[in-house]
Short mmCIF file of C-alpha atoms (C1' of nucleotides) in Angstrom, two decimals:
data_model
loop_
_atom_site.label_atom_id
_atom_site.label_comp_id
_atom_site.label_asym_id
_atom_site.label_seq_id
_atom_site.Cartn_x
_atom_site.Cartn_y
_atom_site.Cartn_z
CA UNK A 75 -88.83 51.16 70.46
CA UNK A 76 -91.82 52.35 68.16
CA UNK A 77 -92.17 49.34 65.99
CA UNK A 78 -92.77 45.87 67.09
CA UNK A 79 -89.81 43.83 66.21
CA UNK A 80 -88.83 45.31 62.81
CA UNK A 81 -87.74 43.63 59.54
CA UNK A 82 -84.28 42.13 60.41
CA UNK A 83 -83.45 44.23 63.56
CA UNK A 84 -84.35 47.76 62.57
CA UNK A 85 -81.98 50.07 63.20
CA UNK A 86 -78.98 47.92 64.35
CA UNK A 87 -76.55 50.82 64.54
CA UNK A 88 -78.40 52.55 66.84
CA UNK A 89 -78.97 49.76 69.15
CA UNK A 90 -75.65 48.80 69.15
CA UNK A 91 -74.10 52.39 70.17
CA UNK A 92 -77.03 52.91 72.82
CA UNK A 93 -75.86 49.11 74.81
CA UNK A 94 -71.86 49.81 74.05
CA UNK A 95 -72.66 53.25 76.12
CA UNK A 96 -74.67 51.38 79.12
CA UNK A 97 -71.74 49.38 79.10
CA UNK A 98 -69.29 51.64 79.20
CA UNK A 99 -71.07 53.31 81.61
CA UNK A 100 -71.28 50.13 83.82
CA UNK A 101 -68.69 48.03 83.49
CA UNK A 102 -65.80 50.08 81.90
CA UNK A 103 -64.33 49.86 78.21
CA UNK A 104 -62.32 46.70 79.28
CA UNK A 105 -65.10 45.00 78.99
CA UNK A 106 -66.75 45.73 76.41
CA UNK A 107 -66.84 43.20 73.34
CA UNK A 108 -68.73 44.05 70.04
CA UNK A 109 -69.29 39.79 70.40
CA UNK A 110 -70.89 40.15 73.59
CA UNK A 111 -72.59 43.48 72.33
CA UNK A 112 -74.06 41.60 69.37
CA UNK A 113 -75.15 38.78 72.01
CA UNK A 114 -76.79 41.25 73.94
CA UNK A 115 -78.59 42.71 71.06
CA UNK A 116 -79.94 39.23 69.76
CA UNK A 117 -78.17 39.37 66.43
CA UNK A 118 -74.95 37.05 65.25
CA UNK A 119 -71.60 38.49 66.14
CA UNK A 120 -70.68 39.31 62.81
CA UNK A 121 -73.11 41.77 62.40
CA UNK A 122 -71.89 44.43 64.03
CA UNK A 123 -69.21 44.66 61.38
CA UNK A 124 -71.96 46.22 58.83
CA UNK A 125 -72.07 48.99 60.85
CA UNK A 126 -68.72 49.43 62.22
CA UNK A 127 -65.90 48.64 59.99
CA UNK A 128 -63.70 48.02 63.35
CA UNK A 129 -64.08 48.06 67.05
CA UNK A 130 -62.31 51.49 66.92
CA UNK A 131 -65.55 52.79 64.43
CA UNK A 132 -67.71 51.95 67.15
CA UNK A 133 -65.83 53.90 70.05
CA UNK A 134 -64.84 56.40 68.02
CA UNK A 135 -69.03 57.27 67.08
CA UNK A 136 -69.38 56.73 70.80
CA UNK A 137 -66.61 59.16 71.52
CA UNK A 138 -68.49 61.71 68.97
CA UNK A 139 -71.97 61.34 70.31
CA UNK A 140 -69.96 62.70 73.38
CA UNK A 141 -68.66 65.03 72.12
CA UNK A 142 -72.04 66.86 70.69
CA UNK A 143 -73.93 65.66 74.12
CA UNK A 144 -71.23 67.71 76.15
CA UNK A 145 -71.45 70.78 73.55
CA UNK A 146 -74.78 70.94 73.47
CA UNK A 147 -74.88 71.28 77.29
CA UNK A 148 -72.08 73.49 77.75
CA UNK A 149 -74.07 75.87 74.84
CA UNK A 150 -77.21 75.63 76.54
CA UNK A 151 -75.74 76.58 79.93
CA UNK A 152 -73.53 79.66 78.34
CA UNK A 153 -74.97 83.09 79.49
CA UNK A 154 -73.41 85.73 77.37
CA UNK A 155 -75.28 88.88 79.23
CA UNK A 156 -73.76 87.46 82.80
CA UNK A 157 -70.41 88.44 84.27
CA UNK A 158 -67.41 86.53 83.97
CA UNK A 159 -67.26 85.21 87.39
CA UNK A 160 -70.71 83.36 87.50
CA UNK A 161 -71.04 82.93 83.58
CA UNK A 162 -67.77 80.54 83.73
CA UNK A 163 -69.15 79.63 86.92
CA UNK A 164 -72.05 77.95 85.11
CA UNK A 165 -69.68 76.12 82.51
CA UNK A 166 -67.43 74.51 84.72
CA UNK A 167 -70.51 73.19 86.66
CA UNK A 168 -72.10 71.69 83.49
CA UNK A 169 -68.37 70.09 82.57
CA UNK A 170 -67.56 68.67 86.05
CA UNK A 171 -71.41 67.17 86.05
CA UNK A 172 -70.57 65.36 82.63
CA UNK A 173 -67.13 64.33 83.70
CA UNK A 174 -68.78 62.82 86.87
CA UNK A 175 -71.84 61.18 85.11
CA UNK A 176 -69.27 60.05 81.62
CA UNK A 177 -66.60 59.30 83.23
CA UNK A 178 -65.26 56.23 80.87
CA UNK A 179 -66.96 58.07 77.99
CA UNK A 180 -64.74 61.61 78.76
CA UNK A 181 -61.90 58.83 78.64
CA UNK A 182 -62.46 57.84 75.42
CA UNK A 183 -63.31 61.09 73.76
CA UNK A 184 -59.95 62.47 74.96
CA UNK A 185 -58.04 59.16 74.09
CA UNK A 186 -55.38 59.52 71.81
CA UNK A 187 -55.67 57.04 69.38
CA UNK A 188 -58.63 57.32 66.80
CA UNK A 189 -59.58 55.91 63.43
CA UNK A 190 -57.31 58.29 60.62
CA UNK A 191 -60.86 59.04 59.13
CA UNK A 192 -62.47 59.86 62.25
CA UNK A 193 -59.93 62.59 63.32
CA UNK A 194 -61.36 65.29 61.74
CA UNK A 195 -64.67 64.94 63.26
CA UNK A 196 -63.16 63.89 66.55
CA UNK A 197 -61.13 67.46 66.36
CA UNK A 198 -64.15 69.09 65.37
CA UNK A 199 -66.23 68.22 67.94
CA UNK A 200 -63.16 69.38 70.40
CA UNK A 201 -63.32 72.66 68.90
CA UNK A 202 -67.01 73.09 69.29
CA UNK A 203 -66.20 72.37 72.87
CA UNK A 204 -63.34 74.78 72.95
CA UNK A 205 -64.89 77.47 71.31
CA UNK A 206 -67.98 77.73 74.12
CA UNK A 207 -65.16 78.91 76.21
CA UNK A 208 -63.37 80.78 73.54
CA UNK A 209 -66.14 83.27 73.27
CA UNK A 210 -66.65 83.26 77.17
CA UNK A 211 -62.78 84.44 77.67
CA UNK A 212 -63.07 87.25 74.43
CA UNK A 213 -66.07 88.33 75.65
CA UNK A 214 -64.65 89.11 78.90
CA UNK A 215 -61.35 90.56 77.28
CA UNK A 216 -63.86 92.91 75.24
CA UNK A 217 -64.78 94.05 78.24
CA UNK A 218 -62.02 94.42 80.14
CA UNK A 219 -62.89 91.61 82.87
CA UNK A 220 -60.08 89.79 81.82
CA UNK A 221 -55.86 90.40 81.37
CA UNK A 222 -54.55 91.19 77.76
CA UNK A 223 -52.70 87.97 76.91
CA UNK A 224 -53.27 85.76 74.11
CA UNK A 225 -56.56 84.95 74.59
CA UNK A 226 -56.52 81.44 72.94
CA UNK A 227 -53.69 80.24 75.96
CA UNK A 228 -56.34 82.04 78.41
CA UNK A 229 -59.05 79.38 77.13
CA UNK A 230 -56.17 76.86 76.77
CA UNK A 231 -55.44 77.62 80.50
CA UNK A 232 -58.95 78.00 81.99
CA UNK A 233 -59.98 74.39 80.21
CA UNK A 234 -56.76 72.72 81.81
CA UNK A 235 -57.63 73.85 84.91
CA UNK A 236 -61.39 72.08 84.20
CA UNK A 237 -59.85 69.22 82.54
CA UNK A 238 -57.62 68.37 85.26
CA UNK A 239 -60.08 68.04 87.83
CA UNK A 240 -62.01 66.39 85.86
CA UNK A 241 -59.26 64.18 85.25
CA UNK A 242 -58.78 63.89 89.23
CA UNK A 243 -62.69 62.51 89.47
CA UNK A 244 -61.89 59.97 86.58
CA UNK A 245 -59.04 58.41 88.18
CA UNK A 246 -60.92 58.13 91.15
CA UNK A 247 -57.95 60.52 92.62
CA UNK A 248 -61.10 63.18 93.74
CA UNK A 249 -64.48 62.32 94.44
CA UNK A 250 -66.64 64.09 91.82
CA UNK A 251 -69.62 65.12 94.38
CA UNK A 252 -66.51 66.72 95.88
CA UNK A 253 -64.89 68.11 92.74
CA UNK A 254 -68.84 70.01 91.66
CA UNK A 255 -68.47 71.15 94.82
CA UNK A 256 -65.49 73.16 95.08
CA UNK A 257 -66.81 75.00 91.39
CA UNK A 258 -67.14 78.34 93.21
CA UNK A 259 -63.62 78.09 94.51
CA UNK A 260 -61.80 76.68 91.65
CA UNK A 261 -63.33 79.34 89.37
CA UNK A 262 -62.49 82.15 91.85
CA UNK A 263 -58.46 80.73 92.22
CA UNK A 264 -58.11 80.59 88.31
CA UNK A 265 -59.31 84.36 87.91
CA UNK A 266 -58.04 86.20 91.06
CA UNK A 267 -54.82 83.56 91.17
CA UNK A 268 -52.87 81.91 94.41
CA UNK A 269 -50.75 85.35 95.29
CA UNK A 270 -52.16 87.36 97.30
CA UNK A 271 -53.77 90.69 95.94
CA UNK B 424 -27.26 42.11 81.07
CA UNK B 425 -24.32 41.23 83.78
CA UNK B 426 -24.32 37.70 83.40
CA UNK B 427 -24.73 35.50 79.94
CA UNK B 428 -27.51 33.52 79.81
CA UNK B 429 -28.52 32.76 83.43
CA UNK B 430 -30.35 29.59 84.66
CA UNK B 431 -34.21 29.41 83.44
CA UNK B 432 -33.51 33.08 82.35
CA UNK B 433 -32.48 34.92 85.42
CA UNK B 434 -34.73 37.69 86.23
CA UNK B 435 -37.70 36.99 84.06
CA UNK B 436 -39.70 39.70 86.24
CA UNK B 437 -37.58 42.47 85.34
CA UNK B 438 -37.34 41.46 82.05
CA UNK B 439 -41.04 41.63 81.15
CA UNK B 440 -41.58 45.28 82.97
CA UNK B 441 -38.96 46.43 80.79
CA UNK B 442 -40.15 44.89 77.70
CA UNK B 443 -43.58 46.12 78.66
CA UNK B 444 -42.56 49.47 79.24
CA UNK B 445 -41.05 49.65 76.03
CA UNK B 446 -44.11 47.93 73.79
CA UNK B 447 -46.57 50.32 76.50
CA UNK B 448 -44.17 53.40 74.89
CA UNK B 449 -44.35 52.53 71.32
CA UNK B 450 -47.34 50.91 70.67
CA UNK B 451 -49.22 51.96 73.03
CA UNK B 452 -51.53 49.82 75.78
CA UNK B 453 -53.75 48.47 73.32
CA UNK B 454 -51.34 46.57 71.97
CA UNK B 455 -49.57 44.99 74.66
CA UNK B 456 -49.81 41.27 75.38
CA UNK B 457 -48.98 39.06 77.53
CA UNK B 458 -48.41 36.36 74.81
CA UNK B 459 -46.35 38.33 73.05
CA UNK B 460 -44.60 39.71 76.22
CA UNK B 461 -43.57 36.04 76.64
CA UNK B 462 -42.66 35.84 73.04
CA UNK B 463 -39.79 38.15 73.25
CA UNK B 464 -38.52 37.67 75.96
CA UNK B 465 -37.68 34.10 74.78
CA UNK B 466 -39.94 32.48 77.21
CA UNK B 467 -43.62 29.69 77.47
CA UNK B 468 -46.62 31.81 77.48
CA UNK B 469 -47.48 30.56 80.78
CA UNK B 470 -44.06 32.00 82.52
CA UNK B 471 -45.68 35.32 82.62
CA UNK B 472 -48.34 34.02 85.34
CA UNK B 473 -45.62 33.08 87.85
CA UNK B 474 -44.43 36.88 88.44
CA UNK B 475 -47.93 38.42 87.59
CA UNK B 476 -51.65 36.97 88.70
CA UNK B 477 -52.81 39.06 86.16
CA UNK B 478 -52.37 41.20 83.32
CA UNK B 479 -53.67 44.15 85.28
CA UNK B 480 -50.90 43.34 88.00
CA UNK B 481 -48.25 43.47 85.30
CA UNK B 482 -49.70 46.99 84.34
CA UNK B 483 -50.07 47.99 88.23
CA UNK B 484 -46.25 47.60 88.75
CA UNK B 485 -45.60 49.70 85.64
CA UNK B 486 -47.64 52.23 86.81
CA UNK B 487 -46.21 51.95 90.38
CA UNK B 488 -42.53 52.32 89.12
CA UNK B 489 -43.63 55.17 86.96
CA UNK B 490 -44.91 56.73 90.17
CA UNK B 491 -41.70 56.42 91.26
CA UNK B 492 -39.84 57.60 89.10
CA UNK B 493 -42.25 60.92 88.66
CA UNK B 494 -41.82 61.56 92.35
CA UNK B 495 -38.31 60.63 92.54
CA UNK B 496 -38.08 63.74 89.24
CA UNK B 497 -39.80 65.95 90.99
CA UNK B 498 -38.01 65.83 94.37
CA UNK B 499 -34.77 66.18 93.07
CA UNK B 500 -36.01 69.50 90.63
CA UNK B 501 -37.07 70.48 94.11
CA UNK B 502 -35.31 73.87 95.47
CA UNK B 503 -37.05 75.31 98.97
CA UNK B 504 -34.56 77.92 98.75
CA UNK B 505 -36.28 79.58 95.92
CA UNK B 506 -38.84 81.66 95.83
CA UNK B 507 -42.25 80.87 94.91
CA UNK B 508 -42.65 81.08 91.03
CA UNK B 509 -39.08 79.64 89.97
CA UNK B 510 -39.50 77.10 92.23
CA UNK B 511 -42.70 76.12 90.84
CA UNK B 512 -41.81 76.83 87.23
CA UNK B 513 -39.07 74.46 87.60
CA UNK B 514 -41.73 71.54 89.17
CA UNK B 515 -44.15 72.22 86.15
CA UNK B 516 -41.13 71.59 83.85
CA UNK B 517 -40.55 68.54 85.25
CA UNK B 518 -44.08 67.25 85.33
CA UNK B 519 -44.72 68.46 81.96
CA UNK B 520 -41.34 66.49 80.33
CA UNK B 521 -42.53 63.22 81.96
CA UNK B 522 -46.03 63.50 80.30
CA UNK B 523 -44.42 64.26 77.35
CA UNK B 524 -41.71 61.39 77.35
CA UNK B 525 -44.17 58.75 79.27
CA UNK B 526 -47.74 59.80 78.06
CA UNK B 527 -48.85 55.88 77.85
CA UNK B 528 -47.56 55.46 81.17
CA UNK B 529 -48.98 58.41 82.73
CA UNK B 530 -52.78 57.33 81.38
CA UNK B 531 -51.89 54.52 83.16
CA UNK B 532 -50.83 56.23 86.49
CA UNK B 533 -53.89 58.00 86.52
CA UNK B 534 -56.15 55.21 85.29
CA UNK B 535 -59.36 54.10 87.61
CA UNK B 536 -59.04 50.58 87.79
CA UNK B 537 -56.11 48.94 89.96
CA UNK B 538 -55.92 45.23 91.30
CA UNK B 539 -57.24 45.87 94.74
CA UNK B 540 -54.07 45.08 96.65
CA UNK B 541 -52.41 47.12 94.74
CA UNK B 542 -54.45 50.49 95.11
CA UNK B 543 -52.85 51.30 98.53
CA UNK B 544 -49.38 51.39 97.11
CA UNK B 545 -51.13 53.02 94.50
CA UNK B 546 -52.18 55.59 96.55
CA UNK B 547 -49.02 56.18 98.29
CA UNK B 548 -47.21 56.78 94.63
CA UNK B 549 -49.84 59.26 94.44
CA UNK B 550 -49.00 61.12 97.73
CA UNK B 551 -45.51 60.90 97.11
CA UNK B 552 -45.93 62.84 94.04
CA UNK B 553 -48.87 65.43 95.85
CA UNK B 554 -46.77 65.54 98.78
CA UNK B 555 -43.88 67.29 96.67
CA UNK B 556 -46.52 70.42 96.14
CA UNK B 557 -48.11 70.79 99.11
CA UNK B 558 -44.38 71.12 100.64
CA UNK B 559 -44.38 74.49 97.91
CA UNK B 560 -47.29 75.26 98.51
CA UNK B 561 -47.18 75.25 102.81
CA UNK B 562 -43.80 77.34 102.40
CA UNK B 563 -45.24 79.62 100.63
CA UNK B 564 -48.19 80.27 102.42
CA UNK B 565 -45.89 80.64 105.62
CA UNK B 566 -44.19 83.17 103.63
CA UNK B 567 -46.88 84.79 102.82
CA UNK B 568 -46.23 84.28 98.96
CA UNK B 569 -49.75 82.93 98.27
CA UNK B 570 -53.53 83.63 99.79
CA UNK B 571 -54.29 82.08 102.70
CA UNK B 572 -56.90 79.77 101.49
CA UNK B 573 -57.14 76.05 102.05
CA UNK B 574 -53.80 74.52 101.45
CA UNK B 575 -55.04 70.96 100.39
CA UNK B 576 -57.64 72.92 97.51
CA UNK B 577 -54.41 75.14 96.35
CA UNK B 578 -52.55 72.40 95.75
CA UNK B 579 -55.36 70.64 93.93
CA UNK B 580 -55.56 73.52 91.66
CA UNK B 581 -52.11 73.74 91.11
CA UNK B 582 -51.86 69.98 90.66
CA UNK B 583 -55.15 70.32 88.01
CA UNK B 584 -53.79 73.09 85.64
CA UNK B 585 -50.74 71.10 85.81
CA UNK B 586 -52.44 67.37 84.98
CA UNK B 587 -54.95 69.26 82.36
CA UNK B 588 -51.81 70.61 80.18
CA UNK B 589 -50.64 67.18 80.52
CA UNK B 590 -53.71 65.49 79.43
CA UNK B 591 -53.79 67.47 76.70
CA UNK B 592 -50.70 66.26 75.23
CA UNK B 593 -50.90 62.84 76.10
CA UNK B 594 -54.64 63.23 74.61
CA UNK B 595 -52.88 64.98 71.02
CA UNK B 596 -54.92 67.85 71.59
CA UNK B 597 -51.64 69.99 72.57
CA UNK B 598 -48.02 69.23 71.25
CA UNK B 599 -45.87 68.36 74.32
CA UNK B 600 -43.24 71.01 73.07
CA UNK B 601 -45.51 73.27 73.03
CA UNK B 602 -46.77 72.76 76.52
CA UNK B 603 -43.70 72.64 77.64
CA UNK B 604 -42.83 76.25 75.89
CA UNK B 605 -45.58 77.39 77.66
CA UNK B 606 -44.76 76.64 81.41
CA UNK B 607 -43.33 80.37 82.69
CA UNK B 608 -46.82 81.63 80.77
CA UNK B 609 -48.91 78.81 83.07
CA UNK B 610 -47.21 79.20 86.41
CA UNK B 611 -47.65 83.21 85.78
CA UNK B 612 -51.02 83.16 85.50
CA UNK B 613 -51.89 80.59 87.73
CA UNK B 614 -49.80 82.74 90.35
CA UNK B 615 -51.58 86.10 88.76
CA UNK B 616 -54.95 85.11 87.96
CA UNK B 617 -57.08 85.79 84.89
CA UNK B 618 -58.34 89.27 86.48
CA UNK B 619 -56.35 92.39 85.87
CA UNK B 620 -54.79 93.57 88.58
"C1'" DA C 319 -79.23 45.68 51.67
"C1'" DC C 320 -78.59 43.23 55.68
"C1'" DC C 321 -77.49 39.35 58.30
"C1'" DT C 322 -75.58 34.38 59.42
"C1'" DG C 323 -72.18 30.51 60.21
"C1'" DA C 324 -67.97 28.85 59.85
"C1'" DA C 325 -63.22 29.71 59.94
"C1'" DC C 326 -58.77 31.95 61.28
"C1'" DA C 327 -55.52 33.85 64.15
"C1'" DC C 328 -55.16 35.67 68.17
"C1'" DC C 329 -55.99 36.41 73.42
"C1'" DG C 330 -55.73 35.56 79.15
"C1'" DT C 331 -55.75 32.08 82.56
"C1'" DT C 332 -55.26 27.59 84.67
"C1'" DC C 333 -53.02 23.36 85.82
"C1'" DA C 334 -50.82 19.08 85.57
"C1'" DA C 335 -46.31 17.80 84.56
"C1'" DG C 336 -41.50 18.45 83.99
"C1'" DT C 337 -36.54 20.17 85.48
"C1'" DA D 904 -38.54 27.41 92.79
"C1'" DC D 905 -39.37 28.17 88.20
"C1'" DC D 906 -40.93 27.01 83.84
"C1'" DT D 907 -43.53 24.22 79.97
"C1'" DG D 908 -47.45 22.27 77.10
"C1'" DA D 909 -51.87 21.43 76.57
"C1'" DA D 910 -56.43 22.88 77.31
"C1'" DC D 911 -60.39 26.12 77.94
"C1'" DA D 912 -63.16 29.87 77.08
"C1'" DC D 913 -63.02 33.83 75.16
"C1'" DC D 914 -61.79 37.61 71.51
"C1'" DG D 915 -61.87 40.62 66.53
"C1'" DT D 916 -62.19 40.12 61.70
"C1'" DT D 917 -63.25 38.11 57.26
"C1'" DC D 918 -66.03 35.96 53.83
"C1'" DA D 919 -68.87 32.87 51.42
"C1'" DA D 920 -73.56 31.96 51.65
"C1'" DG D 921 -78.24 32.83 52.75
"C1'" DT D 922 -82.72 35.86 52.94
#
DNA sequence: ACCTGAACACCGTTCAAGT
DNA sequence: ACCTGAACACCGTTCAAGT
């Protein structure tokens, strides 16, 4: 966008990742073809394949980029001097938000089949999401707020609870203004549980 | 199977679910044609469109008889008699084996886009399969078992720890032997809450 | 270094025509 | 009623050739 129609395209890669995300975003991963990406990007449809050795390259650096948006914002919402109650409070809000705005793109990030190369990174990048509420749950162990069990099933436990509701909004199952909406309650059910105290 | 070599080729519907299923179970969606679909089953390319509109209408009836089966699991692992947490354990079990053995299928279950007729029926697999713990859940609320909080959110918790393990395996993230290892641990503390008593 | 054009082997879908 | 064959408009991927 700064220069004025650079030497051959510019930076290609970029534009091709930013219009494969607007359509994801719009019209689902069906539809989206690296020839009709190239098309829409004014460059022939071979093209893409300097940048992405395969369709999967492409998704797969989509998936990533996800990955670091959704860490980033789960990082810059984490609290570590609040409670447990309202600091997790916080987290699942920012998670439900992204499932409900990247809904296709959550999809693909947690989709099971990647490029063999791009597996590390793509396990990475679920770890740096992991490990937001990793620190959340030892934190609150440290201090008591939480039950002795093995901490890492806690966090394993606490993001399956996030994960499936999320999962709810993506199939369309739950409707996601509905889903941020019940954060309070979901949060309270997974620490106090469903028996009665 | 029960008769050799039936006129035009019998049941050519049934034939391509099944040989869907299977090429949907070991190669995954990606890789599932209706070309090829044709090919094995011994039969023109075209044949396909008599039984199907669409490709997305073969997939819809997959995902419909997977619903079916699912629901049909659960009711039978179904024991009112129980109390709360065995009865539950033994539901989890269930849901958790299906991911495990029908992870394709399951992404497909819980995928957003549907033919439109078909979303109803849809739907209604859906319900069938809710319906199964909200039964739990009401009996144990009259019981007094479990807090007496909305019955329609408990369930969607219980349903969302549940679907989050599952998404985990199907997503690689978790082994599905290991989820399943860790069912009594996930009921407990969904029962018990993260908060020390 | 980066892109194009043509080519190849595949798709899904439709539709006249066959049995 | 059920299926075939040809046709159409699309794909992803590769590769020589251009700039």
């Amino acid at each position: 966008m700064s220069r004025s129609r650079p030497y051959h395209h510019g930076d290609l890669r970029a534009a091709l990742l930013e219009s494969a995300e607007r359509t994801l975003r719009e019209k689902g991963v069906a539809s989206l073809s690296l020839r009709e990406l190239a098309r829409e990007t004014g460059v022939s449809h071979a093209a893409p394949g300097r940048h992405f050795k395969d369709k999967r390259a492409l998704l797969d650096a989509l998936a990533l980029a996800g990955y670091d948006r959704l860490a980033r914002a789960l990082e810059g919402a984490d609290d570590p001097s609040l409670p447990l109650q309202p600091r997790l409070t916080a987290l699942a809000r920012v998670y439900l938000a992204f499932a409900a705005e990247n809904a296709e793109l959550l999809a693909l990030m947690y989709a099971r089949k990647h490029e063999p190369g791009a597996a590390e990174q793509m396990a990475a990048g679920v770890d740096r999401t992991v490990g937001v509420f990793d620190r959340v749950i030892a934190d609150a162990q440290r201090r008591g707020e939480i039950v002795e069990a093995d901490p890492e099933r806690l966090t394993l436990f606490t993001g399956a609870a996030l994960h499936g509701i999320a999962g709810f909004t993506v199939g369309g199952i739950l409707d996601p203004a509905e889903a941020l909406g019940m954060t309070d309650d979901l949060i309270h059910h997974l620490l106090h549980g469903l028996r009665p105290r």
